[in-house]
Coordinates of C-alpha atoms in Angstrom, one line a residue:
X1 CA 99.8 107.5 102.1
X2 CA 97.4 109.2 99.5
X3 CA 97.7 113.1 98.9
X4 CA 97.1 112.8 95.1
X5 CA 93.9 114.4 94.8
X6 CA 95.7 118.2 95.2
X7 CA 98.9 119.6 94.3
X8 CA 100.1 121.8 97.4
X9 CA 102.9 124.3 97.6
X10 CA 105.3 125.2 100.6
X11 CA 104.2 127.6 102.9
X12 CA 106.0 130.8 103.0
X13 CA 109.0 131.3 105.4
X14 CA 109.4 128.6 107.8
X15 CA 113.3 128.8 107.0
X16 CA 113.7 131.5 109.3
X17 CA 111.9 129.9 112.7
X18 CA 113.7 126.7 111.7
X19 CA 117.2 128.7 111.6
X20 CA 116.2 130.6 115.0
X21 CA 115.2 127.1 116.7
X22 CA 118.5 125.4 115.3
X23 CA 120.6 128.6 116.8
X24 CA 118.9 128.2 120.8
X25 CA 119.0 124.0 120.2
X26 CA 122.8 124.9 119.1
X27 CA 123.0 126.9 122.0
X28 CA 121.2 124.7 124.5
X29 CA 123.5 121.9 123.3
X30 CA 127.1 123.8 124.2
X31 CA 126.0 125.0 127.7
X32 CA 125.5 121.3 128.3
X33 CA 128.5 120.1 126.7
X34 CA 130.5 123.0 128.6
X35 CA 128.4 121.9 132.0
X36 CA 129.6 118.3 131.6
X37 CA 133.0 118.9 131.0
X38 CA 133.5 120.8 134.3
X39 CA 131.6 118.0 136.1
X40 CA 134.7 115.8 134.6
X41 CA 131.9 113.0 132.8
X42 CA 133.4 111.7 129.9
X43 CA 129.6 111.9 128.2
X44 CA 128.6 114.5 125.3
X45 CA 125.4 115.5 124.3
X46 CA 123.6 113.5 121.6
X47 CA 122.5 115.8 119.0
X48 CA 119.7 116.8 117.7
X49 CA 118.4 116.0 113.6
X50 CA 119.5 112.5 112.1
X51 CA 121.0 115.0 109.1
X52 CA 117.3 113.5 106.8
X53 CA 118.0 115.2 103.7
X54 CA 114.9 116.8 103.7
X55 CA 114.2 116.8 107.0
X56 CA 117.3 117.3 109.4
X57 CA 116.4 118.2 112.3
X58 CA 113.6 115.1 112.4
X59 CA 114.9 112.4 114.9
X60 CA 118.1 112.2 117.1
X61 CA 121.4 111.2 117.9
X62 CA 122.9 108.8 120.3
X63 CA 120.3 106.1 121.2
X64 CA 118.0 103.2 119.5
X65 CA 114.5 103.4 121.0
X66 CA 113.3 99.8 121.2
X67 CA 110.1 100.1 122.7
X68 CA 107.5 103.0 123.4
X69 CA 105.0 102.5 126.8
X70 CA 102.0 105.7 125.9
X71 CA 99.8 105.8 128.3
X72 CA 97.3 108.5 127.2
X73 CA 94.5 110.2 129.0
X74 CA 92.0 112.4 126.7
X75 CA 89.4 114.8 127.9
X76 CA 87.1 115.9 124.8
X77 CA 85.3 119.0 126.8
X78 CA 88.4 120.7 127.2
X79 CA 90.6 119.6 124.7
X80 CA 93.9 118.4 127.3
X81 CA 95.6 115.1 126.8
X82 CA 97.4 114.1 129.4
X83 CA 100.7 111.9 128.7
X84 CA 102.7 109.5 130.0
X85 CA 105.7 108.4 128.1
X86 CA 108.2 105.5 128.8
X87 CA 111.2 105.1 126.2
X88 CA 113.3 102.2 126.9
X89 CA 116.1 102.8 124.8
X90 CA 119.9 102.1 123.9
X91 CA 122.8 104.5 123.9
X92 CA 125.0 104.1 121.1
X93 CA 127.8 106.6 122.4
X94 CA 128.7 107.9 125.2
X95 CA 125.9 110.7 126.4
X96 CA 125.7 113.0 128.9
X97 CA 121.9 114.3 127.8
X98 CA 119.8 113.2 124.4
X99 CA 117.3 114.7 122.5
X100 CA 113.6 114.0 121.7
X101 CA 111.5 115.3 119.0
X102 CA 108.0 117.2 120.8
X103 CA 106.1 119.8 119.6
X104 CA 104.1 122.0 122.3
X105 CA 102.5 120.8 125.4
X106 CA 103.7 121.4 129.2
X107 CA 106.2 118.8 130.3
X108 CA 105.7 118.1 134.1
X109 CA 108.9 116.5 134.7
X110 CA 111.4 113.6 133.6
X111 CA 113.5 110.4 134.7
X112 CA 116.0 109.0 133.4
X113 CA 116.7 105.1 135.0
X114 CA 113.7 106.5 137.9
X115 CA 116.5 109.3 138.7
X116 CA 115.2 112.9 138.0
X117 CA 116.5 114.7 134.3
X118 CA 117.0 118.0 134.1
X119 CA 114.8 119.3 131.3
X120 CA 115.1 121.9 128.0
X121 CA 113.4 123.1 125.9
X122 CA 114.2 124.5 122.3
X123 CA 111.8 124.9 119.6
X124 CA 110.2 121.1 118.8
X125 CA 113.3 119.4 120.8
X126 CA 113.3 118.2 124.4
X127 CA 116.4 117.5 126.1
X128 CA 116.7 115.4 128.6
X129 CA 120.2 115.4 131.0
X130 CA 120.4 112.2 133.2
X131 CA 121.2 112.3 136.5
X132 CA 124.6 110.2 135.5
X133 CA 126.4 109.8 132.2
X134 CA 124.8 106.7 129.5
X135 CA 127.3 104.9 128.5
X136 CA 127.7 103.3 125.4
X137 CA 126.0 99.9 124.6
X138 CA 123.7 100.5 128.1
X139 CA 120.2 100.3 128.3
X140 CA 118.1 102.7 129.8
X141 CA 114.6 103.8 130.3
X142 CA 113.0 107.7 130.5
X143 CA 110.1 109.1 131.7
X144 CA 108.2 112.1 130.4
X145 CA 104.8 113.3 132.0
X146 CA 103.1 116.0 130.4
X147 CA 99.8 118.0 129.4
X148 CA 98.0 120.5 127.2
X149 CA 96.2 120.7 124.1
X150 CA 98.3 119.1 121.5
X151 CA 98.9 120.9 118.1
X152 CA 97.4 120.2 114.7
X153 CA 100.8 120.7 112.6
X154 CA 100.8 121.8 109.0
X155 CA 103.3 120.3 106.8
X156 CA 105.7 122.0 104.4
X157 CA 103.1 120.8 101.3
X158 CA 100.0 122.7 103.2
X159 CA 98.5 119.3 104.3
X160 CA 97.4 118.6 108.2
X161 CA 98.8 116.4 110.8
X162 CA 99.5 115.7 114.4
X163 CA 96.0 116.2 116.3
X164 CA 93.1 116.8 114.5
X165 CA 90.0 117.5 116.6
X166 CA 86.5 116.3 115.2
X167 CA 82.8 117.6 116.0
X168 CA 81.4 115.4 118.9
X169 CA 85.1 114.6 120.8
X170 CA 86.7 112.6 118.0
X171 CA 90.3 112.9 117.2
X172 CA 92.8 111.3 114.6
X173 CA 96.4 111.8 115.7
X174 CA 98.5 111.2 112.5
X175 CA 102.0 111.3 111.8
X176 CA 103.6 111.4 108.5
X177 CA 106.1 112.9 107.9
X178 CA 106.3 114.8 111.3
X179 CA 103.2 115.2 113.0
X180 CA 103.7 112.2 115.6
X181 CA 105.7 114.8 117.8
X182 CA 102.6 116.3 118.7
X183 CA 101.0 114.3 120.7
X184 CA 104.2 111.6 122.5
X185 CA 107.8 112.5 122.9
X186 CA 110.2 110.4 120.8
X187 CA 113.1 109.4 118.2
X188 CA 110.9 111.1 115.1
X189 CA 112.7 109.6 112.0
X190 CA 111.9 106.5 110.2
X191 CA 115.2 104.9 110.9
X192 CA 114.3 104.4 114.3
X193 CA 111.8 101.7 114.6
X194 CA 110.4 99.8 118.0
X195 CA 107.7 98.4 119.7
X196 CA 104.6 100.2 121.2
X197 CA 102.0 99.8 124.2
X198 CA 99.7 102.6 123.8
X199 CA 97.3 103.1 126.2
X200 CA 94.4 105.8 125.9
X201 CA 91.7 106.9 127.9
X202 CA 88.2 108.5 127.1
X203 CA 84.9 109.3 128.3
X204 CA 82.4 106.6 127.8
X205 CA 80.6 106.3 124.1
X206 CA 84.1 106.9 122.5
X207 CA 86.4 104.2 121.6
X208 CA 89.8 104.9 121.5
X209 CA 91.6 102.7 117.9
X210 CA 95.0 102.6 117.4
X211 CA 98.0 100.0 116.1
X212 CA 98.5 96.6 116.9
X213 CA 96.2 94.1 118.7
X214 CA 93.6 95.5 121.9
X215 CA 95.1 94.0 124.8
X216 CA 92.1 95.3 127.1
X217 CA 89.4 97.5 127.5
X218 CA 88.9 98.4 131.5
X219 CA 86.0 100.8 132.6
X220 CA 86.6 103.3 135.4
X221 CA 83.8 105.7 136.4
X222 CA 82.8 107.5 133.4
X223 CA 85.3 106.8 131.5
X224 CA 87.3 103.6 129.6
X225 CA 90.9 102.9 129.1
X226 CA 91.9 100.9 125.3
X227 CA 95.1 99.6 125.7
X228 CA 96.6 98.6 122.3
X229 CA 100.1 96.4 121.8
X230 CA 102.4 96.5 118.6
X231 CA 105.1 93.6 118.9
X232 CA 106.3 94.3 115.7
X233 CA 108.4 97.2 115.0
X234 CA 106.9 100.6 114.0
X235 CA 108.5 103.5 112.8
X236 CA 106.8 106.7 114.8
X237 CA 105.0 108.2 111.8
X238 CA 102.9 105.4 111.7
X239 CA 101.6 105.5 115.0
X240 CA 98.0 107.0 115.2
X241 CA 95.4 106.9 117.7
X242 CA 91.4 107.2 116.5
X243 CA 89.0 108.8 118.8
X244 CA 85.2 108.3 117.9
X245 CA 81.9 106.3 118.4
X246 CA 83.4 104.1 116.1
X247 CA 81.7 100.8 115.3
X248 CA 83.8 97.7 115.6
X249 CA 83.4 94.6 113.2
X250 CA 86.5 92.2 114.3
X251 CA 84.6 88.9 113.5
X252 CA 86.2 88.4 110.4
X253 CA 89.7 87.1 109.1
X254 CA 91.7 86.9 106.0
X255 CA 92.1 83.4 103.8
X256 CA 95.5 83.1 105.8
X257 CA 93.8 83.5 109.2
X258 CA 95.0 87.0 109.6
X259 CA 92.1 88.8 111.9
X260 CA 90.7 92.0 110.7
X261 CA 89.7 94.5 112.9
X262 CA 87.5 96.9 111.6
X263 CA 86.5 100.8 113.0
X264 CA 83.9 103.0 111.3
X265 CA 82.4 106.1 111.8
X266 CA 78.6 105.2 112.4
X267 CA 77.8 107.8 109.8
X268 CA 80.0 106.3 107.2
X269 CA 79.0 102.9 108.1
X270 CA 76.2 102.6 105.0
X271 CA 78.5 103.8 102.1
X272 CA 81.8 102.0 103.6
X273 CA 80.3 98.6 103.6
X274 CA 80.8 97.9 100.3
X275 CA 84.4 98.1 100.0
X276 CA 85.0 97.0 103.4
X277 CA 83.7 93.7 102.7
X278 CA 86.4 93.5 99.9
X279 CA 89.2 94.0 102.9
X280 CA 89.8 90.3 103.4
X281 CA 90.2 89.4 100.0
X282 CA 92.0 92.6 98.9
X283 CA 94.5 91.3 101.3
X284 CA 94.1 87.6 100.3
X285 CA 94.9 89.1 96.8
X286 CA 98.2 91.0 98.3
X287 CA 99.6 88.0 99.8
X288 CA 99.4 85.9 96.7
X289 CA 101.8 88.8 95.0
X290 CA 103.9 90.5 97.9
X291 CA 104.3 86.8 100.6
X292 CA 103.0 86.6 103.5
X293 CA 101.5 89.7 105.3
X294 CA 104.2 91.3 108.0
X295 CA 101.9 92.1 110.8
X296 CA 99.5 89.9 113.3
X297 CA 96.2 91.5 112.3
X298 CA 94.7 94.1 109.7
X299 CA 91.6 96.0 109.3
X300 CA 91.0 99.6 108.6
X301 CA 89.8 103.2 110.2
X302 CA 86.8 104.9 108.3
X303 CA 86.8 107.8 109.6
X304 CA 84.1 110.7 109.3
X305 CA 84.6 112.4 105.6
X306 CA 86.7 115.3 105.4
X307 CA 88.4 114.3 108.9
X308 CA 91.8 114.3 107.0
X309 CA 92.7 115.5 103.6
X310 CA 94.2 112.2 102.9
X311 CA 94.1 108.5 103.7
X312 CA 97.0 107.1 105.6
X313 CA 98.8 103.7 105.8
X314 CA 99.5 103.7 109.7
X315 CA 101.0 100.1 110.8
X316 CA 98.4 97.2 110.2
X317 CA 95.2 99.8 110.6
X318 CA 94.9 102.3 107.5
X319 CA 93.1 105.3 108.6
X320 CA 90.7 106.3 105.9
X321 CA 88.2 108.8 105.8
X322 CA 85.2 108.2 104.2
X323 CA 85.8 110.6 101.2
X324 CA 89.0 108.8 100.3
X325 CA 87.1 105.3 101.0
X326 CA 87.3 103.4 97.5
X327 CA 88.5 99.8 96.5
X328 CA 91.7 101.2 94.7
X329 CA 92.9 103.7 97.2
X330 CA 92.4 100.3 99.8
X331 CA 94.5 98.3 97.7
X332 CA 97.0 100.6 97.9
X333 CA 97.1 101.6 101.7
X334 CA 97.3 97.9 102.1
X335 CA 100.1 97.5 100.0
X336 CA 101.7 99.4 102.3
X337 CA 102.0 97.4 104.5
X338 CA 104.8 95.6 102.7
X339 CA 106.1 98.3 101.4
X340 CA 106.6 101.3 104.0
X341 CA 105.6 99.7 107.2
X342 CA 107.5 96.4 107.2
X343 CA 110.1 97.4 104.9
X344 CA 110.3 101.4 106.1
X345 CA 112.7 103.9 104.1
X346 CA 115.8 104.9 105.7
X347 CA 114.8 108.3 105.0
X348 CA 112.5 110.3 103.5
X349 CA 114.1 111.0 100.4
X350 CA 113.7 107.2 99.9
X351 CA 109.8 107.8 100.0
X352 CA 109.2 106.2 96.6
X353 CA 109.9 102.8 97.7
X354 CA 107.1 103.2 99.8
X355 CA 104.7 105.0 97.2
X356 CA 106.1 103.6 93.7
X357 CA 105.2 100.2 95.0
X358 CA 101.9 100.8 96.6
X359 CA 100.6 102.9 93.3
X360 CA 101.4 100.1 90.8
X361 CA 100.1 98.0 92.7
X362 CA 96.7 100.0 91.8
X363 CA 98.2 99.4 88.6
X364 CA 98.0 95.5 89.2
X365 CA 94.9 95.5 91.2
X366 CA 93.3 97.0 88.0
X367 CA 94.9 94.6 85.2
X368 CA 93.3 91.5 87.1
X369 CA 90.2 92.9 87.5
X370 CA 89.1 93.6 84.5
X371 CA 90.3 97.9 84.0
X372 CA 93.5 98.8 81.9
X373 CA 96.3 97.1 82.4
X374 CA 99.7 98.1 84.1
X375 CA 101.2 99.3 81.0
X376 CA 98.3 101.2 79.5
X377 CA 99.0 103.0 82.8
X378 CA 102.5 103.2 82.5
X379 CA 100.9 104.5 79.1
X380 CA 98.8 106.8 80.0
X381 CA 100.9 108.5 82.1
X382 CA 104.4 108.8 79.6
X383 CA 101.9 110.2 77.2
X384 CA 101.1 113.7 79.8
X385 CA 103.7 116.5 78.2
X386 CA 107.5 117.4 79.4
X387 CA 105.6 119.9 81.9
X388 CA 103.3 117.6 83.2
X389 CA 104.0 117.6 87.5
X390 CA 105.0 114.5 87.4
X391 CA 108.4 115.2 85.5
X392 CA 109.1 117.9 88.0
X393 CA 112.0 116.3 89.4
X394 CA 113.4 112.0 89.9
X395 CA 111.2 110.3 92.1
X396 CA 114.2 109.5 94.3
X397 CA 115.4 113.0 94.5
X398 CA 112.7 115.0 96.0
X399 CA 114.3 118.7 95.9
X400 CA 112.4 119.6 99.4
X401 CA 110.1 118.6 102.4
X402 CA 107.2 119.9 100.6
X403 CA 107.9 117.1 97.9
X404 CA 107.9 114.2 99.4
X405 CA 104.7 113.3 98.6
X406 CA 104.5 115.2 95.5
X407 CA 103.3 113.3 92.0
X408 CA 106.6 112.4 90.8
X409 CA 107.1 110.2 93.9
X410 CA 104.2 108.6 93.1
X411 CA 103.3 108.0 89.6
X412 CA 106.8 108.3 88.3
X413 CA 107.8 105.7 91.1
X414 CA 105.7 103.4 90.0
X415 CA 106.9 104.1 86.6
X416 CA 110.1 103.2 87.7
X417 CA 108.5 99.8 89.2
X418 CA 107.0 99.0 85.5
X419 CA 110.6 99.4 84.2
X420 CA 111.8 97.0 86.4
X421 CA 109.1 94.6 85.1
X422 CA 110.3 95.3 81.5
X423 CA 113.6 94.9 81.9
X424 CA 114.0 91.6 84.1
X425 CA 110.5 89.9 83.1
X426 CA 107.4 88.9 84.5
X427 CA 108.6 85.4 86.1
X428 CA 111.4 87.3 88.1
X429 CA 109.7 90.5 88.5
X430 CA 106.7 88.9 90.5
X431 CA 109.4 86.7 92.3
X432 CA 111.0 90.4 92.8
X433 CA 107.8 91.5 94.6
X434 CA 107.8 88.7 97.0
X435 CA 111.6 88.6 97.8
X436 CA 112.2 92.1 98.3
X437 CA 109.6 92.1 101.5
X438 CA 110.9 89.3 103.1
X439 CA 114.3 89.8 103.0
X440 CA 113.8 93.4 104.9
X441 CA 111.3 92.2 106.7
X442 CA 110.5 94.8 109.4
X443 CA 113.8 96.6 108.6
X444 CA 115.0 99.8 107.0
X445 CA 116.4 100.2 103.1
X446 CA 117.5 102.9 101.4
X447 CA 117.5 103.7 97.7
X448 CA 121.0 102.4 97.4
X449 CA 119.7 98.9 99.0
X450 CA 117.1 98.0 96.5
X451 CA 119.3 99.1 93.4
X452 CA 121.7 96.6 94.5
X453 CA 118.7 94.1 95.5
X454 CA 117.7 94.5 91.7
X455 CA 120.8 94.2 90.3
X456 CA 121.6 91.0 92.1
X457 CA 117.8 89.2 91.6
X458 CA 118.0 90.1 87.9
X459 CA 121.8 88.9 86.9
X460 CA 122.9 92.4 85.6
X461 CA 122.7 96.3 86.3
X462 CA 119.6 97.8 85.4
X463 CA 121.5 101.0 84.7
X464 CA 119.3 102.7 82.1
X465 CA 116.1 102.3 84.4
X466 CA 118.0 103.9 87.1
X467 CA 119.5 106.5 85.2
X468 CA 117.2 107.9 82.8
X469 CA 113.9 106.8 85.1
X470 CA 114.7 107.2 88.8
X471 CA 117.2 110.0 88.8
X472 CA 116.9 111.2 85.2
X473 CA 115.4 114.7 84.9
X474 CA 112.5 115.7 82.9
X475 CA 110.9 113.4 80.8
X476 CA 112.3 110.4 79.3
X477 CA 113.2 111.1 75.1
X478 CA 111.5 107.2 74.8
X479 CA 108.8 105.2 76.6

């Protein structure tokens, strides 16, 4: 993700709603626990929030979603999407109902194993009671139909997610850190990653762009259905569906024979070709530092300018509107790819492993080719003054939601990175770069993970980096 360009502050009072939703979820979650104890189950109700430490009520307890089935149908005149969502899933305890993450719209009704749920509401959390008791270890599948207009949410730092209409019946439905919730149910927290068919339908002269490869196009009337298929896992904030007369250029592939799939807006299509035709060896470039890409295809969304007040590094497909469509803010959205989308955070206080990585390597980009180098960066930045943003706080102790994509996580996370070059060397710091992907290949880490990683790949603790750079406050006395 890239929200650098602006510095945004917490909107005022969300604490409140957030403490009168968690008092009715409370609520909701005791008249069912009371209900199934007089029905005699031995089932309790999986609850809501994975306790994120900055944001807890994100996600849910008592199941591993393995696979997501969205089948999506999209009428532009109006404004209503129509959903269908199946969750195949895995109880790890015991429940007697479980929890999803869904913000706004009507839901029609709900199964559970083709048996009809009983369904709550409660603020942003659907509950979902099964007709029997899950049992621990089972697998089972739900069912959610519903319709309305889905909501454009605004995060904690002021920016814009979830569905965000364009002029002409386009639409980019983005998701980081939250906004996924607003257009499919599901298990909304990083930690929970599976595999996706998403299917959407739109009126003719749209194209409907989203993750993964496109499994088929099928006409119908007046109207097509794209169905898209991600068989690796994907955490739910990178899931994001594109609606537009976008362009398509998917003739081209990467050195390694990785296809590129490329959408752009027809009115960006003049100014975006000049980077775009960098893509494949942008990513060519990437391989030869991070391994070997994570994902069965790449390309890119450029999207109309303005559409987004940031570019985002959704699973294999970068959404990127035309404003924010340069060669170093590509290099870094693809670096993500390594670092965020294969390797995914195990919460979002653990964001700077996904933006430390992908800013140096803007850093990197630039020392090949010809601009400053990594450390006259590294450089630049030390030499900003002790009230300079970016000493705000340790990158891997963002104080609140609204900083999770704050400066500090950034450019003082890829500080951090440089650090680790300087301590352990160039020969295992590039080996660093390579082994850390692949051995958390399409898995979760947390902070405490790649300390240890380090530790182990260079032969000793890297304590000073970790203390004075990644959770030392203020600025460091020396560079």
């Amino acid at each position: 993700m890239d929200k650098r360009p602006e510095r945004r502050t917490a909107p005022k009072g969300p604490g409140a709603r957030r403490s009168r939703r968690g008092r009715l979820a409370a609520a909701l979650l005791a008249a069912l626990t009371v209900t199934s104890c007089a029905g005699g189950v031995s089932g309790t109700p999986g609850a809501f929030g994975t306790r994120d430490p900055l944001f807890p009520r994100l996600g849910n307890d008592g199941y591993d979603v393995e696979h997501y089935s969205l089948d999506l149908d999209y009428d532009p005149a109006s404004g209503i999407l129509t959903g269908g969502a199946t969750i195949v899933a895995r109880a790890t305890k015991d429940l007697s109902a479980f929890d999803l993450d869904f913000a706004g719209m009507r839901v029609r009704d709900a199964t559970v194993d083709d048996e009809p749920a009983a369904v709550s509401r409660a603020g942003d959390e659907l509950t979902l009671r099964p007709h029997e008791d899950l049992t621990r270890g089972e697998t089972f599948t739900a069912r959610v139909r519903y319709s309305g207009r889905p909501r454009t949410i605004t995060d904690a730092d002021g920016s814009k997610e979830g569905w965000l209409t364009q002029p002409g019946g386009g639409v980019l439905a983005l998701g980081e850190p939250t906004g996924s919730m607003a257009w499919f149910p599901s298990n909304n927290h990083p930690s929970d990653k599976a595999t996706y068919d998403i299917k959407v339908t739109v009126p003719d002269g749209l194209r409907a762009v989203s993750n993964g490869e496109l499994a088929s196009t099928v006409h119908n009337g007046a109207r097509t259905a794209f169905s898209w298929k991600v068989k690796e896992p994907m955490a739910s904030y990178l899931a994001m569906v594109a609606i537009g007369p976008y362009e398509i250029d998917d003739k081209k592939t990467t050195k390694s024979g990785i296809p590129v799939y490329a959408a752009v807006d027809p009115g960006a299509k003049d100014r975006a070709s000049g980077v775009l035709a960098q893509l494949p060896d942008i990513l060519t470039w990437e391989e030869e530092r991070f391994g070997p890409y994570p994902f069965s295809s790449t390309g890119v969304v450029v999207a109309p300018a303005k559409s987004a007040g940031y570019a985002l590094e959704t699973q294999n497909r970068p959404v990127m509107p035309l404003d924010q469509f340069d060669v170093s803010t590509l290099v870094h959205e693809l670096a993500h790819q390594w670092f965020g989308d294969s390797v995914t955070p195990a919460t979002w206080r653990d964001m700077w492993l996904n933006e430390g990585f992908a800013q140096y390597s803007e850093w990197l980009w630039s020392e090949q080719h010809g601009g400053p180098s990594a450390r006259e960066r590294f450089a630049t930045e030390y030499a900003k003054d002790d009230g300079d943003e970016i000493w705000a706080y340790p990158p891997a102790s963002p104080p609140t939601a609204a900083d999770v994509s704050g400066r500090p996580v950034y450019v003082r996370g890829a500080m951090v990175v440089h650090k680790i070059r300087e301590a352990v060397g160039d020969e295992k710091f590039f080996a660093l770069l390579k082994d850390w992907p692949r051995v958390r290949r399409h898995a979760n880490a947390s902070t405490k993970d790649f300390i240890h990683f380090v530790d182990e790949e260079a032969g000793k603790r890297l304590t000073e980096v970790w203390k004075t750079w990644l959770y030392g406050d203020g600025k460091p006395d020396a560079a």
